[in-house]
mmCIF file of C-alpha atoms and ligand atoms in Angstrom:
data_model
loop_
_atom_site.group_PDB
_atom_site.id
_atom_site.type_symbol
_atom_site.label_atom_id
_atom_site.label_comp_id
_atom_site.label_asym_id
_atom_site.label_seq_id
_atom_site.Cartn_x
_atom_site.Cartn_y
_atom_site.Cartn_z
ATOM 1 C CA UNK A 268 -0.897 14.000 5.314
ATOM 2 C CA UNK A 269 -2.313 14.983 8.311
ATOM 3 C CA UNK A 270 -1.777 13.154 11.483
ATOM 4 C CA UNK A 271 -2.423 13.410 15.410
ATOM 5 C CA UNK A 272 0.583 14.308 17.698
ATOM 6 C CA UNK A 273 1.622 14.856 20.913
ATOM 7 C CA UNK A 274 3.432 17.828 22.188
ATOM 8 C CA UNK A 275 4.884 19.882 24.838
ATOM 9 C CA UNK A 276 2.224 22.372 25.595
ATOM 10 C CA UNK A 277 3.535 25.745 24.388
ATOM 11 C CA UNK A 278 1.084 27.639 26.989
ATOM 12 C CA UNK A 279 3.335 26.255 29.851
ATOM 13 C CA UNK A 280 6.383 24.828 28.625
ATOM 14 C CA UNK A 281 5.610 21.488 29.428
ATOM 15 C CA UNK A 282 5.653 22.250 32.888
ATOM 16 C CA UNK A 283 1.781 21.743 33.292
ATOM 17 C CA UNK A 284 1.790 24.948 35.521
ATOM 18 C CA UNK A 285 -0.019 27.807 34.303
ATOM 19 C CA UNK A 286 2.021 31.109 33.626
ATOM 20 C CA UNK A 287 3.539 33.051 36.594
ATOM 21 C CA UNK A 288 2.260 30.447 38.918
ATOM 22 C CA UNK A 289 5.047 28.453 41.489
ATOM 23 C CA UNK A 290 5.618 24.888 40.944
ATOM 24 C CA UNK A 291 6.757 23.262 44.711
ATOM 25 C CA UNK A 292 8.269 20.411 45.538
ATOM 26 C CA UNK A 293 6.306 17.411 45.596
ATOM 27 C CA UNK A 294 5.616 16.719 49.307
ATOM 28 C CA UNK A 295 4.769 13.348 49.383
ATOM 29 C CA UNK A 296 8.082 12.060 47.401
ATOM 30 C CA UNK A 297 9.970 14.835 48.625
ATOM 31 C CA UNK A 298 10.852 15.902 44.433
ATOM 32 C CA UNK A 299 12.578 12.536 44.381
ATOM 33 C CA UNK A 300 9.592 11.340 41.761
ATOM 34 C CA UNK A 301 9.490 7.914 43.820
ATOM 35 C CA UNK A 302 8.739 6.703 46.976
ATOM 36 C CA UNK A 303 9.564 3.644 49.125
ATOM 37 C CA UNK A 304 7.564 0.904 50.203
ATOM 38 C CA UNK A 305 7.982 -1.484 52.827
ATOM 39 C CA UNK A 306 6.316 -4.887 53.019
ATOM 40 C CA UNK A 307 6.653 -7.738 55.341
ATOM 41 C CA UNK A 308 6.718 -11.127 54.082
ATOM 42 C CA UNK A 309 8.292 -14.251 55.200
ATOM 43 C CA UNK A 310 11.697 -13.075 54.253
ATOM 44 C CA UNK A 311 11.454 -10.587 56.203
ATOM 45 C CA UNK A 312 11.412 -6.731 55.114
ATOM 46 C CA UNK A 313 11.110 -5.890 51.178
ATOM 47 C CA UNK A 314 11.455 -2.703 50.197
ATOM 48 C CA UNK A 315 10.391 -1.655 46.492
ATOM 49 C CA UNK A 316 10.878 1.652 44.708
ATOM 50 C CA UNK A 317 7.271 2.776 43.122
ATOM 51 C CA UNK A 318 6.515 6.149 40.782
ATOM 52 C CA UNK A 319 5.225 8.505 43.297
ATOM 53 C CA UNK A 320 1.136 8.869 42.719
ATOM 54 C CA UNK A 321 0.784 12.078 44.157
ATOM 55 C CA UNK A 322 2.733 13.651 41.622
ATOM 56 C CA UNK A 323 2.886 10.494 38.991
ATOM 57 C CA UNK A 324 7.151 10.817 38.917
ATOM 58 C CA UNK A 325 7.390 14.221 37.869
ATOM 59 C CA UNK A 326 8.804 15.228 41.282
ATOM 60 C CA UNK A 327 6.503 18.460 41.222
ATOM 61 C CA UNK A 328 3.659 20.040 43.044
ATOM 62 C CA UNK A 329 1.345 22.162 40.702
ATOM 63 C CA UNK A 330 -0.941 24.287 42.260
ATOM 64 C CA UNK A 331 -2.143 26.216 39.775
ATOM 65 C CA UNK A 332 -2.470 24.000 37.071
ATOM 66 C CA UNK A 333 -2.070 25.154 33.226
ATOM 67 C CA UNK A 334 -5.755 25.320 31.927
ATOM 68 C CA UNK A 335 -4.184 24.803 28.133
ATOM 69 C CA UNK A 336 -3.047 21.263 29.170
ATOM 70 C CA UNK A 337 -5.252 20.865 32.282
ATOM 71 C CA UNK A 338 -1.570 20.149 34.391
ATOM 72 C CA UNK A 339 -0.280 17.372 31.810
ATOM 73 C CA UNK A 340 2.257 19.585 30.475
ATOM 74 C CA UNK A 341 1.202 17.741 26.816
ATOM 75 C CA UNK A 342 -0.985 18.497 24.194
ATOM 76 C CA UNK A 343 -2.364 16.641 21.143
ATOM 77 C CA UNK A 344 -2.474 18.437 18.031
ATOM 78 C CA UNK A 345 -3.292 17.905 14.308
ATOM 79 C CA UNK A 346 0.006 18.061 12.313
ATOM 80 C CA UNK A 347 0.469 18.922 8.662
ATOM 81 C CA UNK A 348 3.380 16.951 6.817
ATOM 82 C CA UNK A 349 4.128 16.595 3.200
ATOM 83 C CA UNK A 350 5.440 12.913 2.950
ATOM 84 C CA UNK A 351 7.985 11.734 -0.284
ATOM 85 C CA UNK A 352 6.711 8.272 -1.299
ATOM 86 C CA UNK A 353 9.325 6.369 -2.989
ATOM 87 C CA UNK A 354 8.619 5.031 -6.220
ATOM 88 C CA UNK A 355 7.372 1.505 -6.225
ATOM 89 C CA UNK A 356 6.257 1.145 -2.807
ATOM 90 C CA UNK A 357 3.275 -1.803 -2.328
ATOM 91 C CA UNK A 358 0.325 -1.734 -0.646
ATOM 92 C CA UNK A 359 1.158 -2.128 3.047
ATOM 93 C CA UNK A 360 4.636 -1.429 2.916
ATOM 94 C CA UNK A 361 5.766 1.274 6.075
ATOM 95 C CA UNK A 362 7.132 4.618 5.653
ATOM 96 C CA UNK A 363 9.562 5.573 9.237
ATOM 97 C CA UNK A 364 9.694 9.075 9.662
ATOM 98 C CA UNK A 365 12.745 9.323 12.257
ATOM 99 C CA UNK A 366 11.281 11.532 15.584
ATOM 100 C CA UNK A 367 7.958 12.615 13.906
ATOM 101 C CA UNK A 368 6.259 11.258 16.337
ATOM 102 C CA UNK A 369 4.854 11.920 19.931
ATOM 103 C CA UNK A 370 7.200 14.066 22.250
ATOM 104 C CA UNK A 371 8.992 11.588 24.848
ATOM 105 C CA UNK A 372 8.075 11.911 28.324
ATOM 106 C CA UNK A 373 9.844 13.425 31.382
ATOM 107 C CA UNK A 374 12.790 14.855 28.755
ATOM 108 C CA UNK A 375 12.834 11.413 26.614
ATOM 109 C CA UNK A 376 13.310 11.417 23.042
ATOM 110 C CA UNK A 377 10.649 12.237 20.127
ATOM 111 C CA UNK A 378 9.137 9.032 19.082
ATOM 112 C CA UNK A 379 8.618 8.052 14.963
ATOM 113 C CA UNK A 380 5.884 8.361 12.729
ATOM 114 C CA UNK A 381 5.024 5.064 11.145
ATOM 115 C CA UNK A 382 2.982 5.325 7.625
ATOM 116 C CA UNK A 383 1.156 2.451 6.412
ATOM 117 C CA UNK A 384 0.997 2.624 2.711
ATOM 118 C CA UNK A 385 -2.510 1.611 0.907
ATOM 119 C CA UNK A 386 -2.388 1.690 -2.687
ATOM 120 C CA UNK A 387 -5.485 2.551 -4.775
ATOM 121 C CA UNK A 388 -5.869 -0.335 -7.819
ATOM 122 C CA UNK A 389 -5.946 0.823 -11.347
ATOM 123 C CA UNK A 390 -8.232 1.034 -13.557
ATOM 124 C CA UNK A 391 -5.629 -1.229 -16.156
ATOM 125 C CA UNK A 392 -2.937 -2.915 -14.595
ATOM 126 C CA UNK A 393 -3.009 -5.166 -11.862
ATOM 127 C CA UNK A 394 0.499 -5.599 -9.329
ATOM 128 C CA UNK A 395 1.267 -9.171 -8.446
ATOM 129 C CA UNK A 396 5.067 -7.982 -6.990
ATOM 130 C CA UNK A 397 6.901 -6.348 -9.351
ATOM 131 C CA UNK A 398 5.329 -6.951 -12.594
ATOM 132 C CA UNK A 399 2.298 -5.535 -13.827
ATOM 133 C CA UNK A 400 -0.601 -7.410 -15.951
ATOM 134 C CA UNK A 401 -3.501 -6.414 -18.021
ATOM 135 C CA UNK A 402 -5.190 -7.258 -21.180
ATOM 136 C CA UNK A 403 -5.575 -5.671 -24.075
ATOM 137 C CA UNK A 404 -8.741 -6.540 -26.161
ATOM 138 C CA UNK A 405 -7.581 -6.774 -30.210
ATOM 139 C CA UNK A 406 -9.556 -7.493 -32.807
ATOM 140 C CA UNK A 407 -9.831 -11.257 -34.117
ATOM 141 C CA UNK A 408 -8.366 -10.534 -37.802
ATOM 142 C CA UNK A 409 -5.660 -8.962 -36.435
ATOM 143 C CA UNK A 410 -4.965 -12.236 -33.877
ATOM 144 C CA UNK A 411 -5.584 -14.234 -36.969
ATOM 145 C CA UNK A 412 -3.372 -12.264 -39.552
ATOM 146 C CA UNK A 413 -0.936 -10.694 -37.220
ATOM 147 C CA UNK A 414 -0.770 -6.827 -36.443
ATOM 148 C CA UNK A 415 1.182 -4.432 -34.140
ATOM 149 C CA UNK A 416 -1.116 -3.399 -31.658
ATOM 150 C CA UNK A 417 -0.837 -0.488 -29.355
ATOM 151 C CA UNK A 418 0.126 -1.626 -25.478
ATOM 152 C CA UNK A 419 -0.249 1.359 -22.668
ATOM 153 C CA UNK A 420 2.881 1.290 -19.904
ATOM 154 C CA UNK A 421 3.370 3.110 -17.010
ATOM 155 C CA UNK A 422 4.404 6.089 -19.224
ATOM 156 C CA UNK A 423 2.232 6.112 -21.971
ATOM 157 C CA UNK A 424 2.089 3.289 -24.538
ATOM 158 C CA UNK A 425 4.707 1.302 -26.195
ATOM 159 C CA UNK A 426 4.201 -1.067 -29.890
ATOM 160 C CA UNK A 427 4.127 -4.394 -30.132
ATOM 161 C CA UNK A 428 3.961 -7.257 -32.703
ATOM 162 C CA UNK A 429 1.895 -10.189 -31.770
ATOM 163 C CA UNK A 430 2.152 -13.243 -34.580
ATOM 164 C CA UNK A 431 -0.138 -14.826 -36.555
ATOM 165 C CA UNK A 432 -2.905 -17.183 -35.398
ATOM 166 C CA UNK A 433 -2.410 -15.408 -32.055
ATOM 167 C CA UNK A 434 -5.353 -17.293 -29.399
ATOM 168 C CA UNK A 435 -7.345 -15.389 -27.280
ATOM 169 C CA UNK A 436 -5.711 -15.395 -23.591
ATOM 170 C CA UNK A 437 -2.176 -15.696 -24.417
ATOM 171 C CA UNK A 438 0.102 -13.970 -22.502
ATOM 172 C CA UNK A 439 3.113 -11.798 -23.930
ATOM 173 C CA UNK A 440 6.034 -10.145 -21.865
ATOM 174 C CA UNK A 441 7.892 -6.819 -22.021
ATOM 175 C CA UNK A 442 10.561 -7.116 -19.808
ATOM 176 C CA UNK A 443 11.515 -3.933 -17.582
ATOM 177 C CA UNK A 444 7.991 -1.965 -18.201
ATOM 178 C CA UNK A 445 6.865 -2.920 -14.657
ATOM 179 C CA UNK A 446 7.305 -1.602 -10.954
ATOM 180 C CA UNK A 447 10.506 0.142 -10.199
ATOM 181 C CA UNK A 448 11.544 -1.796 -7.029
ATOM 182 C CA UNK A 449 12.342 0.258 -3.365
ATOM 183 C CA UNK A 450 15.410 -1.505 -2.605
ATOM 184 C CA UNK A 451 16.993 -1.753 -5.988
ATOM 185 C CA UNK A 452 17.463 -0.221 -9.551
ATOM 186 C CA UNK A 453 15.333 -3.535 -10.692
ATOM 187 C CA UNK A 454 12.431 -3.313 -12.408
ATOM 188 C CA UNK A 455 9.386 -5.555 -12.937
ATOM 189 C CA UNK A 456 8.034 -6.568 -16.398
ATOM 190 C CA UNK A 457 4.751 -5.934 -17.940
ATOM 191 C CA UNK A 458 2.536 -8.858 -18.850
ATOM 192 C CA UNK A 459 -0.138 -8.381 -20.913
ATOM 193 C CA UNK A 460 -2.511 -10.944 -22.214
ATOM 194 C CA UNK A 461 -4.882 -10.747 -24.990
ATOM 195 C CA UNK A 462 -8.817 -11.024 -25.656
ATOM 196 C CA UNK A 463 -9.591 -11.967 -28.767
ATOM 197 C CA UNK A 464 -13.057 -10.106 -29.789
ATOM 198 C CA UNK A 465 -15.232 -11.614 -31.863
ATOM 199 C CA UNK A 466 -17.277 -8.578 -34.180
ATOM 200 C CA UNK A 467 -20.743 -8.349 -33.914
ATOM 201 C CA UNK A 468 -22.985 -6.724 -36.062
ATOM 202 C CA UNK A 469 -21.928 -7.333 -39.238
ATOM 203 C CA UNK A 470 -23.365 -6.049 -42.413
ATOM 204 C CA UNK A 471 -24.921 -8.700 -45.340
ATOM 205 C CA UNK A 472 -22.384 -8.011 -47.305
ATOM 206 C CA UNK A 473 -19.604 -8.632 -44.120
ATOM 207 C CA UNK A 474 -21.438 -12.043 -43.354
ATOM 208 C CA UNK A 475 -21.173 -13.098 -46.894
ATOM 209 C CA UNK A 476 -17.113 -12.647 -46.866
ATOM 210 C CA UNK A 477 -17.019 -14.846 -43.732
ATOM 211 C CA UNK A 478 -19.208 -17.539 -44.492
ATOM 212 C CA UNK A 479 -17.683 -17.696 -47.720
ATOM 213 C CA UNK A 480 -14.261 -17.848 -45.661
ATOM 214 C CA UNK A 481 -15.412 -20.376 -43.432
ATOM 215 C CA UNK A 482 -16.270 -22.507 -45.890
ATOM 216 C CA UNK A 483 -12.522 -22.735 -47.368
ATOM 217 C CA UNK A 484 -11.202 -23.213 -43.545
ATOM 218 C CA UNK A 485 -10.028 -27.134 -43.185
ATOM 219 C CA UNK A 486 -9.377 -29.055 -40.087
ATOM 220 C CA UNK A 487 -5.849 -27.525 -40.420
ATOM 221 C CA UNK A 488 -7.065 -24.201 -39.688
ATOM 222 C CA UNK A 489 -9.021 -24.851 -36.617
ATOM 223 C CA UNK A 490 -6.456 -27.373 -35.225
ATOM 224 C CA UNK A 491 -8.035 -27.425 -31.583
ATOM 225 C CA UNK A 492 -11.874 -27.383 -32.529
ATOM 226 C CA UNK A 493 -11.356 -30.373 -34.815
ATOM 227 C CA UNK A 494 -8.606 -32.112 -31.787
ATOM 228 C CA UNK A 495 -11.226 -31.671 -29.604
ATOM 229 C CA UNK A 496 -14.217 -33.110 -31.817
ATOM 230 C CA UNK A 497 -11.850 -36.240 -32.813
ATOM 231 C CA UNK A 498 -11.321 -37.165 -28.768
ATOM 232 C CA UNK A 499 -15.362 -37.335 -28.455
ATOM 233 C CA UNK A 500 -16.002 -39.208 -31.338
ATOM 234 C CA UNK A 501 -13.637 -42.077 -30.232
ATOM 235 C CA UNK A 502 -15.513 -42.582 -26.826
HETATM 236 ZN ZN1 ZN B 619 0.187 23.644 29.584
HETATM 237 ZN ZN1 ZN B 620 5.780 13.079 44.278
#
């Protein structure tokens, strides 16, 4: 990833001086990098310590100043950095990189680089914590009959055996196929849920098999559609 940073300037140092050129004392704080204030009020005499503005608490007079860093001593600069994610990080989870980040002031220590994770969606499954859903379109005979059908994972695709008189939209689970967790050696579990598709375009001779068929189905075979029809006769 690449990322804005700020450095010592290598031109000078980080002295903000340019090379070969003296650095003095500041004159106005004396090098001290602050200077005293005195202010009457009803107390009497307050004296405060402020950062010297002459020399903004460096304690330094440039007079020559370094034209890499125009006299800041810092530079910002576009860093390179190949960054590990760890597997099953979420979408806005943080990544701390420990002193990647901007050089501390005045001798103070490197700051951190803090990466906010986004994660692209896919094209199949869909996160909701650690388990991961989709649906899986079969085929109505095979809902109706029974069938193993094909179910892709994270790593490629696993079997599965859904019953007879399967209905469109239920939901099956196969436990540890979902998002490795960061924290632990848990894993989610993949739910899947299936679409029942009705065929279209169906030869004569196709349409003759199932309207013969439908005319042997009962009530008993199309329990809710004849439920449902029994309810709205009765109003
Ligand atoms: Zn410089
Ligand atoms: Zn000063």
């Amino acid at each position: 990833m690449k990322f804005d940073r700020i450095e010592k300037c290598a031109d000078c140092g980080g002295t903000g001086a340019e090379k070969g050129s003296k650095i003095e004392t500041c004159s106005v704080c004396k090098g001290r990098g602050t200077v005293l204030t005195q202010r009457q009020t009803l107390l009497g005499m307050m004296q405060s310590e402020q950062t010297c503005q002459a020399c903004r608490g460096t304690g330094k007079s440039i007079k020559n100043p370094c034209k890499n860093c125009r006299g800041s001593g810092y530079v910002k600069l576009t860093k390179t950095l190949e960054v590990a994610i760890p597997a099953g990080i979420d979408d806005g989870q943080r990544i701390v990189l420990r002193g990647q980040g901007n050089t501390g002031r005045n001798g103070g220590a490197p700051g951190d680089l803090l990466i906010e994770v986004r994660v692209r969606p896919h094209d199949l499954f869909e996160r909701r914590g650690s388990n991961l859903f989709c649906e899986i379109p079969i085929a109505f005979t095979d809902a109706a009959l029974g069938a193993e059908i094909e179910v892709p994972t994270m790593t490629g695709k696993t079997k599965f055996q859904i019953p007879e008189g399967t209905q469109s939209g239920t939901e099956f689970t196969i436990k540890g196929q979902g998002m490795p967790s960061v924290s632990s050696k848990r894993k989610g579990d993949l739910i899947f849920s299936v679409a029942v598709e009705v065929p279209k375009g169906l030869s004569s001779q196709q349409k003759k098999i199932l309207s013969d068929f439908a005319k042997s189905c009962g009530d008993g075979n199309n329990q809710k559609k004849s439920s449902f029809f029994k309810k709205f006769l009765k109003k």
